[in-house]
CSV table of C-alpha atoms (C1' of nucleotides) in Angstrom, one decimal:
chain,number,residue,atom,x,y,z
A,1,MET,CA,-14.3,-39.5,29.2
A,2,THR,CA,-15.2,-35.9,28.7
A,3,ALA,CA,-18.0,-33.9,30.2
A,4,ASP,CA,-19.7,-33.2,26.8
A,5,GLY,CA,-20.5,-36.9,26.3
A,6,ALA,CA,-18.9,-37.2,22.9
A,7,ALA,CA,-16.9,-40.4,22.6
A,8,SER,CA,-15.4,-39.6,19.2
A,9,PRO,CA,-11.6,-39.8,19.5
A,10,GLY,CA,-11.7,-38.4,15.9
A,11,LEU,CA,-10.3,-35.2,14.5
A,12,THR,CA,-10.3,-32.3,16.9
A,13,ARG,CA,-9.8,-28.7,15.8
A,14,GLU,CA,-6.9,-28.7,18.2
A,15,ALA,CA,-5.4,-31.8,16.4
A,16,LEU,CA,-5.8,-29.9,13.1
A,17,ALA,CA,-4.0,-26.9,14.5
A,18,GLN,CA,-1.1,-29.1,15.7
A,19,ALA,CA,-0.9,-30.7,12.3
A,20,ALA,CA,-0.8,-27.3,10.6
A,21,LEU,CA,1.9,-26.3,13.0
A,22,ARG,CA,4.0,-29.3,11.9
A,23,VAL,CA,3.5,-28.6,8.2
A,24,LEU,CA,4.4,-24.9,8.8
A,25,GLU,CA,7.6,-25.9,10.4
A,26,ARG,CA,8.4,-28.3,7.6
A,27,ASP,CA,7.3,-26.5,4.5
A,28,GLY,CA,6.8,-22.9,5.5
A,29,LEU,CA,3.6,-20.8,5.0
A,30,ALA,CA,3.9,-20.9,1.2
A,31,GLY,CA,4.0,-24.7,1.4
A,32,LEU,CA,1.1,-25.1,3.8
A,33,SER,CA,-1.8,-26.5,1.9
A,34,MET,CA,-5.1,-28.1,2.9
A,35,ARG,CA,-4.0,-31.3,1.2
A,36,LYS,CA,-0.8,-31.5,3.2
A,37,VAL,CA,-2.5,-30.7,6.5
A,38,ALA,CA,-5.1,-33.4,5.7
A,39,ALA,CA,-2.4,-35.9,4.9
A,40,GLU,CA,-0.6,-35.0,8.1
A,41,VAL,CA,-3.6,-36.1,10.0
A,42,GLY,CA,-4.4,-39.1,7.9
A,43,VAL,CA,-7.4,-37.9,6.0
A,44,LYS,CA,-8.3,-36.5,2.6
A,45,ALA,CA,-8.4,-32.8,1.9
A,46,ALA,CA,-12.1,-32.6,1.4
A,47,SER,CA,-12.6,-33.9,5.0
A,48,LEU,CA,-11.1,-30.8,6.5
A,49,TYR,CA,-14.1,-28.8,5.4
A,50,TRP,CA,-16.2,-30.7,7.9
A,51,HIS,CA,-14.2,-29.2,10.7
A,52,VAL,CA,-13.3,-25.9,9.3
A,53,ARG,CA,-15.1,-23.4,7.1
A,54,ASN,CA,-12.1,-22.8,4.8
A,55,LYS,CA,-8.3,-22.3,4.9
A,56,GLU,CA,-8.6,-18.9,6.5
A,57,GLU,CA,-10.3,-20.5,9.5
A,58,LEU,CA,-7.5,-23.1,9.7
A,59,LEU,CA,-5.0,-20.2,9.7
A,60,ASP,CA,-6.9,-18.7,12.6
A,61,LEU,CA,-6.5,-22.0,14.5
A,62,LEU,CA,-2.8,-22.0,13.6
A,63,ASN,CA,-2.5,-18.4,14.7
A,64,ASP,CA,-3.7,-19.3,18.2
A,65,ALA,CA,-1.6,-22.5,18.3
A,66,LEU,CA,1.5,-20.3,17.7
A,67,MET,CA,0.6,-18.2,20.7
A,68,ALA,CA,0.2,-21.2,23.0
A,69,ASP,CA,3.8,-21.1,24.1
A,70,ALA,CA,3.8,-17.5,25.0
A,71,VAL,CA,4.8,-16.8,28.5
A,72,ALA,CA,4.6,-13.6,30.6
A,73,PRO,CA,7.7,-12.2,32.3
A,74,PRO,CA,7.9,-12.0,36.1
A,75,ARG,CA,5.8,-9.2,37.5
A,76,THR,CA,8.6,-7.6,39.4
A,77,GLY,CA,10.5,-4.4,39.0
A,78,HIS,CA,9.8,-1.3,36.9
A,79,TRP,CA,7.0,-1.5,34.3
A,80,ARG,CA,9.7,-0.6,31.7
A,81,THR,CA,11.8,-3.6,32.4
A,82,GLN,CA,8.6,-5.8,32.5
A,83,PHE,CA,7.6,-4.6,29.0
A,84,ARG,CA,11.0,-4.7,27.6
A,85,GLU,CA,11.1,-8.4,28.6
A,86,TYR,CA,7.6,-8.9,27.3
A,87,CYS,CA,8.7,-7.7,23.8
A,88,LEU,CA,11.9,-9.6,23.8
A,89,LEU,CA,10.0,-12.8,24.6
A,90,HIS,CA,7.4,-12.1,22.0
A,91,ARG,CA,10.0,-11.5,19.4
A,92,ARG,CA,11.8,-14.7,20.3
A,93,LEU,CA,8.5,-16.7,20.1
A,94,LEU,CA,7.8,-15.4,16.6
A,95,LEU,CA,11.3,-15.8,15.4
A,96,ASP,CA,11.6,-19.4,16.6
A,97,LYS,CA,8.7,-20.7,14.6
A,98,ARG,CA,9.1,-20.6,10.9
A,99,ASP,CA,7.1,-17.9,9.2
A,100,ALA,CA,5.2,-17.2,12.4
A,101,ALA,CA,5.2,-13.4,11.9
A,102,LYS,CA,3.6,-13.9,8.5
A,103,VAL,CA,0.9,-16.1,9.9
A,104,VAL,CA,0.2,-13.7,12.8
A,105,ALA,CA,0.4,-10.4,10.8
A,106,GLY,CA,-2.8,-8.7,10.0
A,107,ARG,CA,-4.9,-11.4,11.6
A,108,LEU,CA,-7.1,-9.3,13.9
A,109,ALA,CA,-9.2,-12.0,15.5
A,110,PRO,CA,-7.3,-12.8,18.6
A,111,GLY,CA,-7.4,-16.4,19.8
A,112,PRO,CA,-7.8,-17.4,23.5
A,113,HIS,CA,-4.0,-17.4,24.1
A,114,LEU,CA,-3.5,-13.9,22.8
A,115,ILE,CA,-6.5,-12.7,24.7
A,116,ALA,CA,-5.0,-14.0,28.0
A,117,LEU,CA,-1.8,-12.1,27.1
A,118,MET,CA,-3.6,-8.9,26.3
A,119,GLU,CA,-5.4,-9.0,29.6
A,120,ASP,CA,-2.2,-9.4,31.5
A,121,GLN,CA,-0.5,-6.5,29.6
A,122,LEU,CA,-3.4,-4.2,30.1
A,123,ASP,CA,-3.4,-4.9,33.8
A,124,ARG,CA,0.3,-4.0,34.1
A,125,LEU,CA,0.0,-0.9,32.0
A,126,ARG,CA,-2.9,0.4,34.1
A,127,GLU,CA,-1.0,-0.4,37.3
A,128,ALA,CA,1.9,1.5,35.9
A,129,GLY,CA,-0.3,4.6,35.8
A,130,PHE,CA,-1.4,4.8,32.2
A,131,SER,CA,-4.9,6.0,31.5
A,132,ASP,CA,-7.4,3.5,30.0
A,133,ALA,CA,-7.1,5.1,26.6
A,134,ASP,CA,-3.3,5.2,26.8
A,135,ALA,CA,-3.0,1.6,28.0
A,136,ALA,CA,-5.1,0.4,25.1
A,137,MET,CA,-3.0,2.4,22.6
A,138,ALA,CA,0.3,1.4,24.2
A,139,ALA,CA,-0.6,-2.4,24.1
A,140,TYR,CA,-1.5,-2.0,20.4
A,141,LEU,CA,1.7,-0.1,19.7
A,142,LEU,CA,4.0,-2.6,21.3
A,143,ALA,CA,2.3,-5.5,19.6
A,144,ALA,CA,2.4,-3.8,16.2
A,145,TYR,CA,6.1,-3.0,16.7
A,146,VAL,CA,7.1,-6.5,17.6
A,147,GLN,CA,5.1,-8.1,14.8
A,148,GLY,CA,6.1,-5.6,12.2
A,149,PHE,CA,9.8,-5.9,13.2
A,150,VAL,CA,9.9,-9.6,13.1
A,151,LEU,CA,8.0,-9.7,9.8
A,152,GLN,CA,10.7,-7.5,8.3
A,153,GLU,CA,13.4,-9.6,10.0
A,154,GLN,CA,12.0,-13.0,9.1
A,155,SER,CA,10.7,-12.7,5.6
A,156,PRO,CA,14.0,-12.0,3.9
A,157,ILE,CA,15.5,-14.9,5.6
A,158,ALA,CA,12.8,-17.2,4.1
A,159,ALA,CA,13.2,-15.6,0.7
A,160,ALA,CA,17.0,-16.0,0.9
A,161,GLU,CA,16.6,-19.6,1.9
A,162,ALA,CA,14.3,-20.2,-1.0
A,163,ALA,CA,16.8,-18.7,-3.3
A,164,GLY,CA,19.6,-20.8,-1.8
A,165,SER,CA,21.7,-18.0,-0.4
A,166,SER,CA,22.3,-17.1,3.3
A,167,ARG,CA,21.0,-14.1,5.1
A,168,ARG,CA,24.5,-12.8,5.5
A,169,GLU,CA,25.0,-12.9,1.7
A,170,VAL,CA,21.8,-11.0,1.1
A,171,VAL,CA,22.7,-8.3,3.6
A,172,ASP,CA,26.1,-7.9,2.2
A,173,ALA,CA,24.7,-7.6,-1.3
A,174,VAL,CA,22.5,-4.8,-0.2
A,175,ALA,CA,25.4,-3.0,1.5
A,176,ASP,CA,27.4,-3.4,-1.7
A,177,ARG,CA,24.6,-1.9,-3.7
A,178,PHE,CA,24.5,1.1,-1.3
A,179,ARG,CA,28.2,1.6,-1.6
A,180,ALA,CA,28.1,1.3,-5.4
A,181,LEU,CA,25.7,4.3,-5.7
A,182,PRO,CA,27.0,7.5,-7.1
A,183,ARG,CA,28.3,9.4,-4.2
A,184,ASP,CA,27.2,12.8,-5.5
A,185,THR,CA,23.5,12.1,-5.6
A,186,TYR,CA,23.5,9.6,-2.7
A,187,PRO,CA,26.1,10.8,-0.2
A,188,ASN,CA,24.3,9.6,2.9
A,189,LEU,CA,23.5,6.1,1.7
A,190,VAL,CA,27.1,5.6,0.7
A,191,ALA,CA,28.4,7.0,4.0
A,192,LEU,CA,25.9,5.0,6.1
A,193,ALA,CA,26.0,1.8,4.1
A,194,ASP,CA,27.5,-0.1,7.0
A,195,ASP,CA,25.1,1.4,9.6
A,196,LEU,CA,22.1,0.7,7.5
A,197,THR,CA,23.0,-3.0,6.9
A,198,ASP,CA,24.3,-3.8,10.4
A,199,PRO,CA,23.2,-7.4,10.7
A,200,ASP,CA,22.8,-7.2,14.5
A,201,MET,CA,19.0,-7.4,14.5
A,202,GLU,CA,19.0,-7.8,18.3
A,203,ALA,CA,20.5,-4.4,18.7
A,204,ARG,CA,18.2,-2.9,16.1
A,205,PHE,CA,15.1,-4.3,17.8
A,206,GLU,CA,16.4,-3.0,21.2
A,207,PHE,CA,16.9,0.4,19.7
A,208,GLY,CA,13.3,0.8,18.5
A,209,LEU,CA,12.0,-0.8,21.7
A,210,GLN,CA,13.9,1.7,23.9
A,211,ARG,CA,12.6,4.7,21.8
A,212,ILE,CA,9.1,3.5,22.2
A,213,LEU,CA,9.4,2.9,25.9
A,214,ASP,CA,10.9,6.3,26.3
A,215,GLY,CA,8.0,7.8,24.4
A,216,LEU,CA,5.5,5.9,26.5
A,217,ALA,CA,7.2,7.0,29.7
A,218,ALA,CA,6.7,10.6,28.8
A,219,LEU,CA,3.0,10.0,29.1
A,220,LEU,CA,3.3,9.3,32.8
A,221,PRO,CA,3.6,11.9,35.6
A,222,PRO,CA,7.3,12.4,36.3
A,223,ASP,CA,7.4,10.5,39.6
A,224,ARG,CA,6.1,7.3,37.9
A,225,ARG,CA,8.4,7.1,34.9
B,1,MET,CA,14.0,7.2,-30.3
B,2,THR,CA,15.9,6.3,-27.2
B,3,ALA,CA,19.6,6.6,-26.7
B,4,ASP,CA,20.3,2.9,-26.2
B,5,GLY,CA,19.5,2.2,-29.8
B,6,ALA,CA,16.9,-0.5,-29.2
B,7,ALA,CA,13.9,0.0,-31.4
B,8,SER,CA,11.7,-2.7,-29.7
B,9,PRO,CA,8.4,-1.2,-28.6
B,10,GLY,CA,7.8,-4.6,-26.9
B,11,LEU,CA,7.4,-5.5,-23.3
B,12,THR,CA,9.3,-3.4,-20.9
B,13,ARG,CA,9.8,-4.5,-17.3
B,14,GLU,CA,8.2,-1.1,-16.5
B,15,ALA,CA,5.1,-2.1,-18.6
B,16,LEU,CA,5.0,-5.3,-16.6
B,17,ALA,CA,5.1,-3.5,-13.3
B,18,GLN,CA,2.3,-1.2,-14.4
B,19,ALA,CA,0.2,-4.2,-15.5
B,20,ALA,CA,0.8,-5.9,-12.2
B,21,LEU,CA,-0.3,-2.7,-10.5
B,22,ARG,CA,-3.6,-2.8,-12.3
B,23,VAL,CA,-4.2,-6.4,-11.5
B,24,LEU,CA,-3.3,-5.7,-7.9
B,25,GLU,CA,-5.8,-2.9,-7.7
B,26,ARG,CA,-8.5,-5.1,-9.4
B,27,ASP,CA,-8.0,-8.5,-7.8
B,28,GLY,CA,-5.8,-7.9,-4.7
B,29,LEU,CA,-2.5,-9.7,-4.0
B,30,ALA,CA,-4.2,-13.1,-3.6
B,31,GLY,CA,-5.6,-12.7,-7.1
B,32,LEU,CA,-2.4,-11.6,-8.7
B,33,SER,CA,-1.2,-14.4,-10.9
B,34,MET,CA,1.3,-14.6,-13.6
B,35,ARG,CA,-1.4,-15.6,-16.0
B,36,LYS,CA,-3.5,-12.5,-15.3
B,37,VAL,CA,-0.6,-10.1,-15.5
B,38,ALA,CA,0.3,-11.7,-18.8
B,39,ALA,CA,-3.2,-11.3,-20.1
B,40,GLU,CA,-3.2,-7.7,-18.9
B,41,VAL,CA,-0.3,-7.1,-21.2
B,42,GLY,CA,-1.6,-9.2,-24.1
B,43,VAL,CA,0.7,-12.1,-23.9
B,44,LYS,CA,0.7,-15.7,-22.5
B,45,ALA,CA,2.0,-16.6,-19.0
B,46,ALA,CA,5.0,-18.4,-20.3
B,47,SER,CA,6.3,-15.3,-22.0
B,48,LEU,CA,6.7,-13.4,-18.7
B,49,TYR,CA,9.6,-15.7,-17.9
B,50,TRP,CA,11.6,-14.1,-20.7
B,51,HIS,CA,11.5,-10.7,-18.9
B,52,VAL,CA,11.5,-11.9,-15.3
B,53,ARG,CA,13.1,-14.8,-13.5
B,54,ASN,CA,10.0,-15.7,-11.5
B,55,LYS,CA,7.0,-14.3,-9.7
B,56,GLU,CA,9.1,-13.1,-6.8
B,57,GLU,CA,11.0,-10.8,-9.2
B,58,LEU,CA,7.8,-9.5,-10.6
B,59,LEU,CA,6.8,-8.6,-7.1
B,60,ASP,CA,10.0,-6.7,-6.7
B,61,LEU,CA,9.1,-4.6,-9.7
B,62,LEU,CA,5.6,-4.1,-8.3
B,63,ASN,CA,7.1,-3.1,-5.0
B,64,ASP,CA,9.1,-0.3,-6.7
B,65,ALA,CA,6.1,0.8,-8.8
B,66,LEU,CA,4.2,1.2,-5.6
B,67,MET,CA,6.8,3.6,-4.3
B,68,ALA,CA,6.8,5.6,-7.5
B,69,ASP,CA,4.2,8.0,-6.2
B,70,ALA,CA,6.0,8.7,-2.9
B,71,VAL,CA,6.7,12.4,-2.3
B,72,ALA,CA,8.8,14.1,0.3
B,73,PRO,CA,7.3,16.7,2.6
B,74,PRO,CA,8.6,20.3,2.4
B,75,ARG,CA,12.0,20.6,4.1
B,76,THR,CA,10.9,23.4,6.4
B,77,GLY,CA,10.3,23.6,10.2
B,78,HIS,CA,11.4,21.3,12.9
B,79,TRP,CA,12.7,17.8,12.1
B,80,ARG,CA,9.8,16.4,14.1
B,81,THR,CA,7.1,17.9,12.0
B,82,GLN,CA,9.0,16.9,8.9
B,83,PHE,CA,9.1,13.3,9.9
B,84,ARG,CA,5.6,13.3,11.2
B,85,GLU,CA,4.5,14.5,7.8
B,86,TYR,CA,6.8,11.9,6.1
B,87,CYS,CA,5.1,9.0,8.0
B,88,LEU,CA,1.6,10.3,7.4
B,89,LEU,CA,2.3,10.5,3.7
B,90,HIS,CA,3.9,7.1,3.7
B,91,ARG,CA,0.9,5.6,5.5
B,92,ARG,CA,-1.5,7.3,3.0
B,93,LEU,CA,0.5,6.0,0.1
B,94,LEU,CA,0.3,2.4,1.4
B,95,LEU,CA,-3.3,2.7,2.4
B,96,ASP,CA,-4.5,4.0,-0.9
B,97,LYS,CA,-3.2,1.1,-3.0
B,98,ARG,CA,-4.9,-2.2,-2.4
B,99,ASP,CA,-2.8,-4.7,-0.4
B,100,ALA,CA,0.2,-2.4,-0.8
B,101,ALA,CA,1.5,-3.1,2.7
B,102,LYS,CA,1.4,-6.8,2.1
B,103,VAL,CA,3.4,-6.4,-1.1
B,104,VAL,CA,6.0,-4.1,0.6
B,105,ALA,CA,6.3,-6.0,3.9
B,106,GLY,CA,9.4,-8.0,4.3
B,107,ARG,CA,10.8,-7.2,0.9
B,108,LEU,CA,14.2,-6.0,1.8
B,109,ALA,CA,15.6,-5.3,-1.7
B,110,PRO,CA,14.8,-1.6,-2.0
B,111,GLY,CA,13.9,-0.4,-5.5
B,112,PRO,CA,15.2,2.9,-6.9
B,113,HIS,CA,12.3,4.9,-5.7
B,114,LEU,CA,12.7,3.8,-2.1
B,115,ILE,CA,16.4,4.4,-2.3
B,116,ALA,CA,15.9,8.0,-3.2
B,117,LEU,CA,13.5,8.3,-0.3
B,118,MET,CA,16.0,6.8,2.2
B,119,GLU,CA,18.7,9.1,1.0
B,120,ASP,CA,16.5,12.1,1.7
B,121,GLN,CA,15.4,10.9,5.1
B,122,LEU,CA,19.0,10.1,6.2
B,123,ASP,CA,20.0,13.6,5.1
B,124,ARG,CA,17.4,15.2,7.2
B,125,LEU,CA,18.1,13.0,10.3
B,126,ARG,CA,21.8,13.8,10.2
B,127,GLU,CA,21.1,17.5,9.8
B,128,ALA,CA,18.8,17.3,12.8
B,129,GLY,CA,21.7,16.2,14.8
B,130,PHE,CA,21.5,12.4,14.9
B,131,SER,CA,24.7,10.4,14.9
B,132,ASP,CA,25.3,8.1,11.8
B,133,ALA,CA,24.3,5.0,13.7
B,134,ASP,CA,21.2,6.6,15.2
B,135,ALA,CA,20.1,8.1,11.9
B,136,ALA,CA,20.3,4.6,10.3
B,137,MET,CA,18.4,3.0,13.1
B,138,ALA,CA,15.8,5.8,13.2
B,139,ALA,CA,15.1,5.5,9.5
B,140,TYR,CA,14.6,1.8,9.9
B,141,LEU,CA,12.4,2.2,12.9
B,142,LEU,CA,10.1,4.7,11.3
B,143,ALA,CA,9.8,2.6,8.1
B,144,ALA,CA,9.1,-0.5,10.1
B,145,TYR,CA,6.5,1.2,12.2
B,146,VAL,CA,4.6,2.6,9.2
B,147,GLN,CA,4.7,-0.6,7.3
B,148,GLY,CA,3.8,-2.7,10.3
B,149,PHE,CA,1.0,-0.5,11.2
B,150,VAL,CA,-0.6,-0.3,7.8
B,151,LEU,CA,-0.3,-4.0,7.4
B,152,GLN,CA,-2.2,-4.5,10.6
B,153,GLU,CA,-4.7,-1.9,9.5
B,154,GLN,CA,-5.2,-3.0,5.9
B,155,SER,CA,-5.2,-6.8,6.0
B,156,PRO,CA,-8.3,-7.2,8.1
B,157,ILE,CA,-10.2,-4.9,5.7
B,158,ALA,CA,-9.3,-7.1,2.9
B,159,ALA,CA,-10.3,-10.2,4.8
B,160,ALA,CA,-13.6,-8.7,5.8
B,161,GLU,CA,-14.3,-7.6,2.2
B,162,ALA,CA,-13.5,-11.2,1.1
B,163,ALA,CA,-16.0,-12.5,3.7
B,164,GLY,CA,-18.6,-9.9,2.6
B,165,SER,CA,-18.8,-7.9,5.8
B,166,SER,CA,-17.6,-4.3,6.4
B,167,ARG,CA,-14.7,-3.3,8.6
B,168,ARG,CA,-17.1,-1.7,11.0
B,169,GLU,CA,-18.9,-5.0,11.5
B,170,VAL,CA,-15.7,-6.8,12.2
B,171,VAL,CA,-14.5,-4.3,14.7
B,172,ASP,CA,-17.8,-4.3,16.5
B,173,ALA,CA,-17.7,-8.1,16.6
B,174,VAL,CA,-14.3,-8.0,18.3
B,175,ALA,CA,-15.6,-5.4,20.8
B,176,ASP,CA,-18.6,-7.6,21.6
B,177,ARG,CA,-16.3,-10.6,22.1
B,178,PHE,CA,-14.2,-8.6,24.6
B,179,ARG,CA,-17.3,-7.4,26.5
B,180,ALA,CA,-18.7,-11.0,26.6
B,181,LEU,CA,-15.7,-12.3,28.4
B,182,PRO,CA,-16.1,-13.3,32.1
B,183,ARG,CA,-15.4,-10.2,34.0
B,184,ASP,CA,-13.6,-11.9,36.9
B,185,THR,CA,-10.8,-13.4,34.8
B,186,TYR,CA,-10.7,-10.6,32.2
B,187,PRO,CA,-11.5,-7.4,34.0
B,188,ASN,CA,-9.3,-5.2,31.9
B,189,LEU,CA,-10.4,-6.5,28.5
B,190,VAL,CA,-14.0,-6.0,29.5
B,191,ALA,CA,-13.4,-2.5,30.9
B,192,LEU,CA,-11.2,-1.4,28.0
B,193,ALA,CA,-13.2,-3.0,25.2
B,194,ASP,CA,-14.2,0.3,23.7
B,195,ASP,CA,-10.7,1.7,23.9
B,196,LEU,CA,-9.1,-1.4,22.4
B,197,THR,CA,-11.5,-1.4,19.4
B,198,ASP,CA,-11.6,2.4,18.8
B,199,PRO,CA,-12.0,2.5,15.0
B,200,ASP,CA,-10.1,5.8,14.6
B,201,MET,CA,-7.0,4.3,13.1
B,202,GLU,CA,-5.7,7.8,12.2
B,203,ALA,CA,-5.5,8.6,16.0
B,204,ARG,CA,-4.0,5.3,16.8
B,205,PHE,CA,-1.3,5.8,14.2
B,206,GLU,CA,-0.6,9.3,15.4
B,207,PHE,CA,-0.3,8.0,19.0
B,208,GLY,CA,2.4,5.5,18.1
B,209,LEU,CA,4.1,8.1,15.9
B,210,GLN,CA,4.3,10.7,18.6
B,211,ARG,CA,5.7,8.1,21.1
B,212,ILE,CA,8.4,7.2,18.6
B,213,LEU,CA,9.3,10.8,17.8
B,214,ASP,CA,9.4,11.5,21.6
B,215,GLY,CA,11.8,8.6,22.0
B,216,LEU,CA,14.0,9.7,19.1
B,217,ALA,CA,14.1,13.3,20.4
B,218,ALA,CA,15.5,12.0,23.7
B,219,LEU,CA,18.6,11.0,21.7
B,220,LEU,CA,19.4,14.6,20.8
B,221,PRO,CA,21.2,17.1,23.0
B,222,PRO,CA,18.5,19.2,24.8
B,223,ASP,CA,18.9,22.3,22.7
B,224,ARG,CA,18.2,20.4,19.4
B,225,ARG,CA,15.1,18.5,20.4
C,1,DA,C1',-21.6,-37.6,12.1
C,2,DC,C1',-17.8,-37.9,9.5
C,3,DC,C1',-15.2,-39.2,5.4
C,4,DT,C1',-14.1,-39.9,0.3
C,5,DG,C1',-13.7,-39.6,-5.1
C,6,DA,C1',-14.1,-37.0,-8.5
C,7,DA,C1',-14.4,-32.9,-10.5
C,8,DC,C1',-13.9,-27.6,-11.3
C,9,DA,C1',-11.4,-23.8,-12.0
C,10,DC,C1',-7.4,-22.4,-11.0
C,11,DC,C1',-2.0,-21.9,-9.8
C,12,DG,C1',3.8,-21.3,-11.0
C,13,DT,C1',7.1,-23.0,-13.9
C,14,DT,C1',9.6,-25.5,-17.7
C,15,DC,C1',10.7,-26.5,-22.3
C,16,DA,C1',10.7,-27.7,-26.9
C,17,DA,C1',9.0,-25.5,-30.7
C,18,DG,C1',7.9,-21.7,-33.4
C,19,DT,C1',8.9,-16.8,-35.8
D,1,DA,C1',15.1,-11.9,-29.5
D,2,DC,C1',10.8,-12.9,-28.1
D,3,DC,C1',6.6,-15.6,-27.8
D,4,DT,C1',3.5,-19.9,-27.6
D,5,DG,C1',1.3,-24.8,-26.6
D,6,DA,C1',1.4,-28.2,-24.0
D,7,DA,C1',2.5,-30.3,-20.1
D,8,DC,C1',3.8,-31.1,-15.0
D,9,DA,C1',2.8,-30.9,-10.4
D,10,DC,C1',0.3,-28.6,-7.8
D,11,DC,C1',-3.7,-25.5,-5.5
D,12,DG,C1',-8.8,-24.4,-2.6
D,13,DT,C1',-13.3,-25.8,-2.7
D,14,DT,C1',-17.8,-28.2,-3.7
D,15,DC,C1',-20.8,-32.0,-3.7
D,16,DA,C1',-22.9,-36.2,-4.4
D,17,DA,C1',-22.1,-40.4,-2.5
D,18,DG,C1',-20.6,-43.6,0.9
D,19,DT,C1',-20.6,-45.6,6.0
DNA sequence: ACCTGAACACCGTTCAAGT
DNA sequence: ACCTGAACACCGTTCAAGT
């Protein structure tokens, strides 16, 4: 069927990645074991090592599978709105798959899907007028922001779920801790307890995003901002 | 000796945190087990559960212990230079302790040391002229940036070490992969391969930091920027 | 070429039992 | 009040052996 002449309908690395994706969704990253992925694909754990060097390599495959659904926003309008949209989409993508940020974080070998995304982003940044060096730095900065933010946003949820309480409860507990501090040594924490624990993460994400975009805009000549 | 009247020289939670810190430095986060921390403190693993609910709680203690060495920069000069210094120090702190960013990331319950730090930062931000809401958001943004950046920076090093190759080798390999891409479909990645893999993380960190500070400055009335 | 059984050296956590 | 032995239900990985 395929051009490479191999007839084997057997285990593909792609099939492995999909299986890992299902286990991730079901059991989270902490529950993702070689044994479970193997079972998911109808095989024993030891067999996986024929297809993959070790678990780390399986996570690389999973990483790329997570990026498979990434889409680029329409290439119309100001570069600022394009990149705002880019970051919102990327956050959504990571947020929608369980523990996705944890899988992606600190994994520097980009898979083919991420590579395609980077190419597109760099193209837009250069067209917007950024220098080569600035475009490279800006792409890195935006990716780091989104990943870092979602990691911060998603991990406590998982931890709270594991402990059996809701996100809302956890946040409220933190706010209460702030308010309960001695006002004379922690006047600012007491005063800003509500602002610090505002549960509207959407707004929080947007705030940081706008600051970064403002900062990037300042690199451009005034007529291109 | 102490005011609380307890004579027990036995295991403190503080001693546990210090032991965890030593194990972390020696074996990394992946090698940090309850059994090893117990051994480090001369006790069996099961005993730890008398002092701590579970491993998660031990990691909370470790988290706070990591923040114990944090220092605040001098409160002189422009708010911008104060917060630049703050972020540089915070990055240094995380970078100097093995896997520190991984421990800290996504752990939202702040320990006493982090609480003191937040109080100080909020105070400076408000004095600089930020509104309550903006000060809260800004503190979060800066912390998220530093943690996210160091996580990205530190994890691959650990992975490379585990695989037996140096960071330099890994980065070069990525650059080679970019350059080896077909130039017609990935012209930007090929052209910017060097910029994208610039190993000067110090400069990369500074770039993002300056963009964020620029963006924050734009929130202030012109005369206070 | 691909899969398995069995083993090795580990995990976190619980719990009855000790002192 | 604090610690232990022993057990349970897991891990990732290797390797000889199967087909």
